[in-house]
Short mmCIF file of C-alpha atoms in Angstrom, two decimals:
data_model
loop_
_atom_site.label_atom_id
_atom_site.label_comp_id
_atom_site.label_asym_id
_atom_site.label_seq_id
_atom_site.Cartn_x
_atom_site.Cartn_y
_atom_site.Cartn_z
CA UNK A 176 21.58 -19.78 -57.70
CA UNK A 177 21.31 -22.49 -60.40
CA UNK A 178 18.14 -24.31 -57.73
CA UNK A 179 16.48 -20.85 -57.85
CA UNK A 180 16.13 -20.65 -61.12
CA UNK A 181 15.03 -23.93 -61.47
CA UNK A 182 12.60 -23.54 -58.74
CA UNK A 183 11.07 -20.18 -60.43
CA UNK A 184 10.80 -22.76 -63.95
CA UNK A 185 9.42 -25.03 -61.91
CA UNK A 186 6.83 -22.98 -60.37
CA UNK A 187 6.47 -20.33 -63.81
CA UNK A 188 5.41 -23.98 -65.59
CA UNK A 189 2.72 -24.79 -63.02
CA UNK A 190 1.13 -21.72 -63.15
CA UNK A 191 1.45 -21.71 -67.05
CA UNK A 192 -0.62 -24.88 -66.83
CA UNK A 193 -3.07 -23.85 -64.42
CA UNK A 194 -4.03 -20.55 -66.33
CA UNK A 195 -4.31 -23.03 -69.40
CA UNK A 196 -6.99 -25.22 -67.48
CA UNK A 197 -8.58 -21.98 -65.62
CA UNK A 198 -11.91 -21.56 -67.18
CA UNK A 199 -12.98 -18.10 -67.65
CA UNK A 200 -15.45 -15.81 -65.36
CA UNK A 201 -18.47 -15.58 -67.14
CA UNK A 202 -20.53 -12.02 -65.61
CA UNK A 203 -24.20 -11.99 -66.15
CA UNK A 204 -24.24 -8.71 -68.34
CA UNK A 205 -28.01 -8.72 -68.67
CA UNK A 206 -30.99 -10.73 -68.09
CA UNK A 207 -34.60 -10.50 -70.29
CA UNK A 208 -38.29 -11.97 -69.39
CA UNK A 209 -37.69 -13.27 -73.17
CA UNK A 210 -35.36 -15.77 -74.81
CA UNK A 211 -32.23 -14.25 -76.60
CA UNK A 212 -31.58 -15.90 -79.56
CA UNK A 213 -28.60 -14.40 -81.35
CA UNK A 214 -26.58 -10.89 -80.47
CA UNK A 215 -24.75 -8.25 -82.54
CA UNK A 216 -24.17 -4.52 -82.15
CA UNK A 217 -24.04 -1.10 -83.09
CA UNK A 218 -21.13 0.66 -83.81
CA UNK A 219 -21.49 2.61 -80.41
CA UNK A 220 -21.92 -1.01 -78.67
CA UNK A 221 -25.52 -1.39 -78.07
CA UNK A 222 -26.98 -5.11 -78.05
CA UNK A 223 -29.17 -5.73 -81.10
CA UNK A 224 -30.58 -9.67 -80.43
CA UNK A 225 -33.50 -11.66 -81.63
CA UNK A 226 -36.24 -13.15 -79.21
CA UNK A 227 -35.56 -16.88 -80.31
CA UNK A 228 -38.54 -17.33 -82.97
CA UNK A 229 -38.83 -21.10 -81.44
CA UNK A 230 -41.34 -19.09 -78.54
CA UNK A 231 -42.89 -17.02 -80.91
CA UNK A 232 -42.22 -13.46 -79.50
CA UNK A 233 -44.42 -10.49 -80.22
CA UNK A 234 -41.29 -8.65 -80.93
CA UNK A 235 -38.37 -10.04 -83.17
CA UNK A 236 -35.48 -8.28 -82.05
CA UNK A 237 -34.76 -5.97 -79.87
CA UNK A 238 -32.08 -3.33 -79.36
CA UNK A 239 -30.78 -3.09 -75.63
CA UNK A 240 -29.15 0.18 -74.73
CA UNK A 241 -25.76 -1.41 -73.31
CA UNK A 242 -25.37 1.43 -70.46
CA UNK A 243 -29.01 1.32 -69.12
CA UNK A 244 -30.07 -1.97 -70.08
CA UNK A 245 -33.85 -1.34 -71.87
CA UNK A 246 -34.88 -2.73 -75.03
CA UNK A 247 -36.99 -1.81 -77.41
CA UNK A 248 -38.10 -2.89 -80.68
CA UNK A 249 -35.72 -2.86 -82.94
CA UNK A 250 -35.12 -1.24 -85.91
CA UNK A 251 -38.90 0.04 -84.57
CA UNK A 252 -42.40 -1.52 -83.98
CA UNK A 253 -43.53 -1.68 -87.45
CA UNK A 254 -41.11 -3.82 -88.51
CA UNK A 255 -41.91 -6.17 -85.73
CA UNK A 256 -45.89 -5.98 -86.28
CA UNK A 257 -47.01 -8.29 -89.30
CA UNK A 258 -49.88 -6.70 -91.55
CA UNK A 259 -51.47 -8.27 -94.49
CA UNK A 260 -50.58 -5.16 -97.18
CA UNK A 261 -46.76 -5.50 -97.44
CA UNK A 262 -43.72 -7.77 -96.35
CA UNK A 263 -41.71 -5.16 -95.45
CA UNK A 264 -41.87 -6.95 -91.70
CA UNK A 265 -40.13 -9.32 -89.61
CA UNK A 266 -41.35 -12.76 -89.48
CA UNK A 267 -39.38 -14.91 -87.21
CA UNK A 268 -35.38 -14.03 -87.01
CA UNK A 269 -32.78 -16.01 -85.47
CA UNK A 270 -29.26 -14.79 -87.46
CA UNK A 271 -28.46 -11.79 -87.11
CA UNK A 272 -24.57 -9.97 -87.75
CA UNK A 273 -23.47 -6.50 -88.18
CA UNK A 274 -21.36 -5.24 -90.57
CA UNK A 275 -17.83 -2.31 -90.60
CA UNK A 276 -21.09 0.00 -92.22
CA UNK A 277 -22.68 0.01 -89.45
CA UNK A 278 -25.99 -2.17 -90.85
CA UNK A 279 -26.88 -4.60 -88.39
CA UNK A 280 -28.10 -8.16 -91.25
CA UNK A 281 -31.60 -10.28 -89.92
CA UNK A 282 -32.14 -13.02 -91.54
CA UNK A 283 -35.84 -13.76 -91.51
CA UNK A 284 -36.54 -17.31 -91.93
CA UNK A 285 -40.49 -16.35 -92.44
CA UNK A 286 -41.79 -19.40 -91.27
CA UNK A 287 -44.63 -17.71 -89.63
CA UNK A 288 -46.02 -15.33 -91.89
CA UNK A 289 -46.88 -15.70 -95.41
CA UNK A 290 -43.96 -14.06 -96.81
CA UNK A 291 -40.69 -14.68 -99.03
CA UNK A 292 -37.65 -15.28 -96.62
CA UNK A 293 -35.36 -12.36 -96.95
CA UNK A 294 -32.27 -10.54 -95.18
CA UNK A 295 -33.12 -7.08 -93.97
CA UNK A 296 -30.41 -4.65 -93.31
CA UNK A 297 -30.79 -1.58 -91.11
CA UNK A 298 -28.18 1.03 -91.24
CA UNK A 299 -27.61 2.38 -87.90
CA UNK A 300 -26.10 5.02 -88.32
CA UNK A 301 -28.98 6.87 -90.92
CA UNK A 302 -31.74 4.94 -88.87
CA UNK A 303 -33.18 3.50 -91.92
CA UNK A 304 -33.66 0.51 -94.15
CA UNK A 305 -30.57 -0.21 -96.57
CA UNK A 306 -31.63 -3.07 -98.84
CA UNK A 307 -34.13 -6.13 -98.46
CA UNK A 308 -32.40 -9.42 -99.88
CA UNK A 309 -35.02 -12.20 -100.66
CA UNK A 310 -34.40 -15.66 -100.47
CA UNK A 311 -36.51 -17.60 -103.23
CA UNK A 312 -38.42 -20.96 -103.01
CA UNK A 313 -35.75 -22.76 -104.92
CA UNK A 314 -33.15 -21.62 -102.67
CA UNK A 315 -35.15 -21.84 -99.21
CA UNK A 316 -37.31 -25.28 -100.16
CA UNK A 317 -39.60 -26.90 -97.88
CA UNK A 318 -37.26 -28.00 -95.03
CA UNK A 319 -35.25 -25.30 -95.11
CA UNK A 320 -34.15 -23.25 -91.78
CA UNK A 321 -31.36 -20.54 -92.83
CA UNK A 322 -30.27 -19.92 -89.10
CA UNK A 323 -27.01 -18.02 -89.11
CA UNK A 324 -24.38 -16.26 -91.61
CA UNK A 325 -21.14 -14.77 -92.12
CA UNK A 326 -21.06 -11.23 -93.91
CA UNK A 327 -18.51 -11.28 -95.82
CA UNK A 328 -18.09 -7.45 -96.69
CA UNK A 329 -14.27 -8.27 -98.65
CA UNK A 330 -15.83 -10.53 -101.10
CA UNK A 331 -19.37 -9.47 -101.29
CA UNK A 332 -21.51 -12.62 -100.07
CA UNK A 333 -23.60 -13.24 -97.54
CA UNK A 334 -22.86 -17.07 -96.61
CA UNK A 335 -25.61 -19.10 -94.84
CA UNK A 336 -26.01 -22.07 -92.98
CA UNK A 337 -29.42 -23.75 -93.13
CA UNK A 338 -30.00 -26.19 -90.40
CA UNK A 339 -32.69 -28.66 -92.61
CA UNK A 340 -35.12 -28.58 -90.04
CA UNK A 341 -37.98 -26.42 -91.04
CA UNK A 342 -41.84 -27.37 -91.33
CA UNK A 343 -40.92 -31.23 -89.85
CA UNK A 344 -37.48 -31.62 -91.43
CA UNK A 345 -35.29 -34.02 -89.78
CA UNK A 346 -31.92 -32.09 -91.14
CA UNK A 347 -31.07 -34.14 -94.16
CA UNK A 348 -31.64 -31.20 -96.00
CA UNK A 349 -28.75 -28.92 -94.40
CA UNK A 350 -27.24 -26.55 -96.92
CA UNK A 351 -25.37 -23.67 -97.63
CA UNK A 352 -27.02 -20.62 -99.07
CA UNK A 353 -25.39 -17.86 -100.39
CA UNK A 354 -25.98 -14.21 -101.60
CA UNK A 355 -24.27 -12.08 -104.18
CA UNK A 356 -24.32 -8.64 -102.16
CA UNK A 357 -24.18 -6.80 -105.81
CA UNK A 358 -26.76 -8.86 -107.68
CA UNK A 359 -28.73 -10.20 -104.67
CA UNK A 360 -28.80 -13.71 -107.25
CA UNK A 361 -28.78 -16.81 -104.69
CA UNK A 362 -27.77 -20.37 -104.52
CA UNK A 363 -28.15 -22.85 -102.56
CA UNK A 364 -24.82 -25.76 -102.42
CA UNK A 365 -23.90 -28.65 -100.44
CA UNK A 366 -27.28 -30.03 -99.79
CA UNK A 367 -27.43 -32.81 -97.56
CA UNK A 368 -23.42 -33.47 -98.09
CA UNK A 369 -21.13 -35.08 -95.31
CA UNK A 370 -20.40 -31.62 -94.15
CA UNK A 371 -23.86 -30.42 -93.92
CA UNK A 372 -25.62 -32.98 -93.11
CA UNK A 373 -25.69 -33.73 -88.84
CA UNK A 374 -24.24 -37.41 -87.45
CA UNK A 375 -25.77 -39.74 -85.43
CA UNK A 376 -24.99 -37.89 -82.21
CA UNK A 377 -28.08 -36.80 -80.66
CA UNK A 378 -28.46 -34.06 -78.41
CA UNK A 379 -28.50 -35.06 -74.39
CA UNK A 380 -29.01 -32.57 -71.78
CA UNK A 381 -29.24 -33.49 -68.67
CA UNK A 382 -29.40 -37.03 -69.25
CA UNK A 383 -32.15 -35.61 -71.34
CA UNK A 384 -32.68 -36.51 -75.19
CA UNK A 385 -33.90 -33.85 -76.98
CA UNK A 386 -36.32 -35.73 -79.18
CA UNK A 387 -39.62 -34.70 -80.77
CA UNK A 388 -42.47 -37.77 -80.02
CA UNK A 389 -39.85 -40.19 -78.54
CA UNK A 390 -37.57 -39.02 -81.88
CA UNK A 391 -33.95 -37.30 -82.12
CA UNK A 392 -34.20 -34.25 -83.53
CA UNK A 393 -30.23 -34.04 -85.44
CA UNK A 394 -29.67 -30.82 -86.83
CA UNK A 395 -27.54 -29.82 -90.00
CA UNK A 396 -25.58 -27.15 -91.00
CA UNK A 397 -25.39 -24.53 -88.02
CA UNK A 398 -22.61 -22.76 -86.79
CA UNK A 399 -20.55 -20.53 -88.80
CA UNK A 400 -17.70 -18.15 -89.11
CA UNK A 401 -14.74 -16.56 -91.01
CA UNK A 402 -11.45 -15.92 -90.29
CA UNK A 403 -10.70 -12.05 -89.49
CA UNK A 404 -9.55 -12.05 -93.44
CA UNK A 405 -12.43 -13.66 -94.53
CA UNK A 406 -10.06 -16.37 -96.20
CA UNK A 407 -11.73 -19.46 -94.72
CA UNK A 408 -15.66 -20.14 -93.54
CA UNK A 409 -15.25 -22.36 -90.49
CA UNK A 410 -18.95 -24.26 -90.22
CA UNK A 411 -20.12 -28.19 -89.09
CA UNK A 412 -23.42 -29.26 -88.29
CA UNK A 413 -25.38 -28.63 -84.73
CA UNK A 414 -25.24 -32.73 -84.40
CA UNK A 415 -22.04 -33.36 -85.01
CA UNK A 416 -18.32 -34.14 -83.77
CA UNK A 417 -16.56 -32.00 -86.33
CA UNK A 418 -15.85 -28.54 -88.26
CA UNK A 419 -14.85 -28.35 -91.38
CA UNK A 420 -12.93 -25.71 -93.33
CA UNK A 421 -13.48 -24.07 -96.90
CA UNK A 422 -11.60 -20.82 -98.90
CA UNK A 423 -14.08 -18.57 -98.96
CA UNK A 424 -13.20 -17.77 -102.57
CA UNK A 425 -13.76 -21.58 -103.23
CA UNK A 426 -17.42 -21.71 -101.56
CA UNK A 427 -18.50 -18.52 -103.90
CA UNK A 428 -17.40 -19.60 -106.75
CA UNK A 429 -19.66 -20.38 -109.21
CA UNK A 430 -17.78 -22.48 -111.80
CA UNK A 431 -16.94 -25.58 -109.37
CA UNK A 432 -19.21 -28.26 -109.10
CA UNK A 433 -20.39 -29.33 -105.84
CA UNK A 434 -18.47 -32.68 -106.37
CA UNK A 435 -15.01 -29.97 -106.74
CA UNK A 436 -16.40 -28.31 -103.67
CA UNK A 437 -16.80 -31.15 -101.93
CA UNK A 438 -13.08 -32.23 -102.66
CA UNK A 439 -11.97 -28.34 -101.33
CA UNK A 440 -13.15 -28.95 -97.89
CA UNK A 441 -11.35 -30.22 -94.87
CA UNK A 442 -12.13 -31.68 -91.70
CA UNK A 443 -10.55 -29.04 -89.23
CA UNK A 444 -11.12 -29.97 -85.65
CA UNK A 445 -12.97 -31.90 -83.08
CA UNK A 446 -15.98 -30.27 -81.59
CA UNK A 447 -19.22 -30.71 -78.89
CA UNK A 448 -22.50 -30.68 -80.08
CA UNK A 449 -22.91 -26.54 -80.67
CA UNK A 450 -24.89 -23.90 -81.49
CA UNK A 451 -23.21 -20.42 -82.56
CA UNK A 452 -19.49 -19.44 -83.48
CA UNK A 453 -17.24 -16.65 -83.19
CA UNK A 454 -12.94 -16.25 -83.50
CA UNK A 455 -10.49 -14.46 -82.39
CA UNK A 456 -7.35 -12.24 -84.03
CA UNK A 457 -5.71 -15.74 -83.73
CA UNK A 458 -7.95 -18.12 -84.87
CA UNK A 459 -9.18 -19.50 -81.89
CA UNK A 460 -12.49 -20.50 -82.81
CA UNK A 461 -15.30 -20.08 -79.58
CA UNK A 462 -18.57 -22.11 -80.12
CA UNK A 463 -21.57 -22.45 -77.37
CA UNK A 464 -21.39 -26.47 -76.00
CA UNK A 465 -25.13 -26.85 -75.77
CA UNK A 466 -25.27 -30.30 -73.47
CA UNK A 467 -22.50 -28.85 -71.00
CA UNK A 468 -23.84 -25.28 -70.30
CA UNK A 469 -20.70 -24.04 -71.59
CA UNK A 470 -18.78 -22.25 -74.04
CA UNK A 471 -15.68 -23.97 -75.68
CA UNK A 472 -13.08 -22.70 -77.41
CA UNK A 473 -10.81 -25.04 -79.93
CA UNK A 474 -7.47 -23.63 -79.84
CA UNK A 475 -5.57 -22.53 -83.09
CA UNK A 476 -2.24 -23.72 -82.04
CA UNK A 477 -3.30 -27.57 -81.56
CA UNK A 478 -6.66 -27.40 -82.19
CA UNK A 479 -7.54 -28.74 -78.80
CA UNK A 480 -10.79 -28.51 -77.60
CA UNK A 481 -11.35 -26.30 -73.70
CA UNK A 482 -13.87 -25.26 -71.90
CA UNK A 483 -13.92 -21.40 -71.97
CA UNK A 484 -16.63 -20.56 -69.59
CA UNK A 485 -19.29 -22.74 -67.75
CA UNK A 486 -22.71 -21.61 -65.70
CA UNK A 487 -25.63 -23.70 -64.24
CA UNK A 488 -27.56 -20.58 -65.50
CA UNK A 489 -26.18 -20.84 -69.47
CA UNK A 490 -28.97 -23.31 -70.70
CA UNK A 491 -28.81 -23.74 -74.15
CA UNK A 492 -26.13 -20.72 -75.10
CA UNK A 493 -27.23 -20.36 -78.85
CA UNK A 494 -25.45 -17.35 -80.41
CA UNK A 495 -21.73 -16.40 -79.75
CA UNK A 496 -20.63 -12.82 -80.58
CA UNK A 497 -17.38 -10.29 -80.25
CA UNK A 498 -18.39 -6.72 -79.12
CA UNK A 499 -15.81 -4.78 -81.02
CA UNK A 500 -16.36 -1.38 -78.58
CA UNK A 501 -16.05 -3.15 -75.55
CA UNK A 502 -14.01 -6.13 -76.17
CA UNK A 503 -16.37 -8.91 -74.71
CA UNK A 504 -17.73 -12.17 -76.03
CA UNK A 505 -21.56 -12.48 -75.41
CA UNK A 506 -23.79 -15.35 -75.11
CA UNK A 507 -27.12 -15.76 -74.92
CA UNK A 508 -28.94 -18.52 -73.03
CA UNK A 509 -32.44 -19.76 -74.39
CA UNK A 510 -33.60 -22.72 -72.56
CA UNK A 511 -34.53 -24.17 -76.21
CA UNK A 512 -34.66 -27.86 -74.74
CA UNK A 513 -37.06 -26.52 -72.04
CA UNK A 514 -40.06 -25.86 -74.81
CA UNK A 515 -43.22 -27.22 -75.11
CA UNK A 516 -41.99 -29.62 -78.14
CA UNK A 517 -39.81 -31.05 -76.49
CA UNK A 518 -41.23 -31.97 -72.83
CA UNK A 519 -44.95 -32.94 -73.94
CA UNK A 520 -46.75 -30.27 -74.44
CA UNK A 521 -45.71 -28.12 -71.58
CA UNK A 522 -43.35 -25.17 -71.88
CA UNK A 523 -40.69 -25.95 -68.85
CA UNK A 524 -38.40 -22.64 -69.82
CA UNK A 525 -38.30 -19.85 -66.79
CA UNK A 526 -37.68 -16.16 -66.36
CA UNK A 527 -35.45 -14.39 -66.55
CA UNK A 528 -33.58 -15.56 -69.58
CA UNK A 529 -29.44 -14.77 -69.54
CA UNK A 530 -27.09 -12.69 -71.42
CA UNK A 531 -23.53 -13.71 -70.23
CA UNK A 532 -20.10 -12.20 -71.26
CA UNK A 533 -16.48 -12.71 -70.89
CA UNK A 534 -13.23 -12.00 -72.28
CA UNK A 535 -11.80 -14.22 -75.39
CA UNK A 536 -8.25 -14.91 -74.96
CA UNK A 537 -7.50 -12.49 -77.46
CA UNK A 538 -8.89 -9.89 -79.07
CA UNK A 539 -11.99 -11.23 -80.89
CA UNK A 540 -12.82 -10.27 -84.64
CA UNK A 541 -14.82 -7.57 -84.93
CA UNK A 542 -18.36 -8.58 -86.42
CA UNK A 543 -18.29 -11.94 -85.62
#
């Protein structure tokens, strides 16, 4: 009796381990003839993404219906059609979130058109606009590249990242932004810090560097989410071997200096070189592993670093996002190293461009 038992531990322990090692199916839940930047949803779990603005789609972002799979313009043609009369349009978008409302955020980075950079939000359940947030000079300088955000509907912020890497920057200039949802006032913090600016790591792909005329190009302040309580923003650069940590309440408030901030933050985990971020119910923080084709997850209990899911088809997975109506992680794939900037002039990216999805190991946070 007593070498049964100890033959079912035995065994019970070696599967334990092998379903901690098993990497995760990834299913091909849609494919596009246009790069997917970032994804979020409607509440009744349709795909709302944006065309990465690096190709310099016609359209912006789309909304896929999630049962048929067609897209369309989203929130409609006009606001994906630039015009010369009004700004009320959509530049180029990468970020984009939803919210408990039902208002699905863009944040235009309006590097293409001659307009102030702004979040638009479109409430999806009245099909129409619900407020236009701009983003000043001051607070979106030269080099700026606001890329993705947290909406942090319990405090009232919207909490950027900005990359540093617009018009020629090199990402010195990575930042935080953030927005006052009452006010719409903005600041920009933590300019070209250690936890914002990226680290000598450069990106490799392939064997591949990802380099702009035989130069690096290291990327700031990127990824970013919260906690399901919105008590800590979980960020790090694109280049870089960490993330770092912050209360929420610390990073909006107003009366520390940045020196104080600076002092509030801690180094939280290891990390790959990665694009987006999402979390789960228990902290387990998923982030898209941009030289490995992968998704990774770093684990809340030691804060170990796995692979979650891998495909030869995931090439550059930017945004990571939790579908709260159907339970799935999604993640796009937009053959970014495969532009014309980086491979000499010749645009090496081919159709069709991926949307993968899989299950988190627990239930993710919704609007992440």
């Amino acid at each position: 009796m007593k070498i049964i038992n100890i033959t079912f531990i035995i065994i019970t322990t070696v599967m334990s381990i092998q379903a901690q090692n098993t990497i995760t199916e990834a299913e091909v839940f849609a494919t596009t003839d246009q790069a997917v930047g970032n994804i979020t949803f409607t509440n009744t779990g349709d795909l709302v993404y944006s065309h990465h603005p690096f190709f310099s789609p016609d359209n912006r972002v789309m909304l896929m219906n999630a049962k048929t799979k067609i897209s369309q313009p989203f929130p409609n043609k006009a606001w994906n059609t630039p015009r010369t009369t009004d700004d009320n349009y959509l530049s180029n978008v990468l970020g984009i979130r939803n919210d408990k409302n039902g208002i699905v955020w863009m944040l235009d980075m309006a590097q293409r058109n001659n307009v102030t950079p702004k979040i638009v939000g479109w409430n999806t359940k009245t099909n129409q606009l619900e407020r236009i947030y701009y983003l000043p000079k001051p607070v979106v300088p030269e080099h700026a590249q606001p890329n993705d955000m947290v909406v942090d509907t319990k405090n009232g912020y919207f909490i950027i990242a900005d990359e540093g890497i617009g018009n020629g920057g090199d990402g010195t200039s990575g930042a935080f932004i953030i927005v006052d949802m009452k006010t719409g006032k903005a600041r920009r913090l933590l300019e070209g810090t250690r936890t914002t600016l990226p680290e000598n790591t450069p990106t490799v792909i392939n064997g591949k560097h990802l380099a702009v005329n035989g130069v690096d190009l290291l990327v700031g302040n990127d990824g970013i989410t919260a906690d399901a309580n919105f008590e800590y923003i979980y960020y790090g650069p694109l280049n870089g071997t960490k993330i770092y940590r912050i209360k929420t309440i610390d990073l909006v408030n107003e009366n520390f200096t940045e020196t104080e901030l600076d002092g509030r933050i801690e180094m939280y985990s290891e990390k790959p070189n990665n694009g987006g971020m999402s979390i789960d119910t228990e902290g387990n923080i998923y982030l898209t592993a941009l030289e490995s084709n992968s998704v990774a997850v770093v684990l809340a209990k030691d804060k170990s670093v796995k692979t979650m899911i891998k495909d030869p088809n995931m090439v550059w997975p930017d945004g990571v996002s939790y579908n709260h109506v159907d339970g799935y992680m999604y993640v796009s794939a937009a053959q970014v190293n495969r532009g014309a900037v980086f491979n000499e002039g010749k645009d090496l990216s081919t159709k069709p461009f991926y949307i993968f999805r899989f299950k988190p190991i627990v239930e993710g946070v919704s609007f992440r």
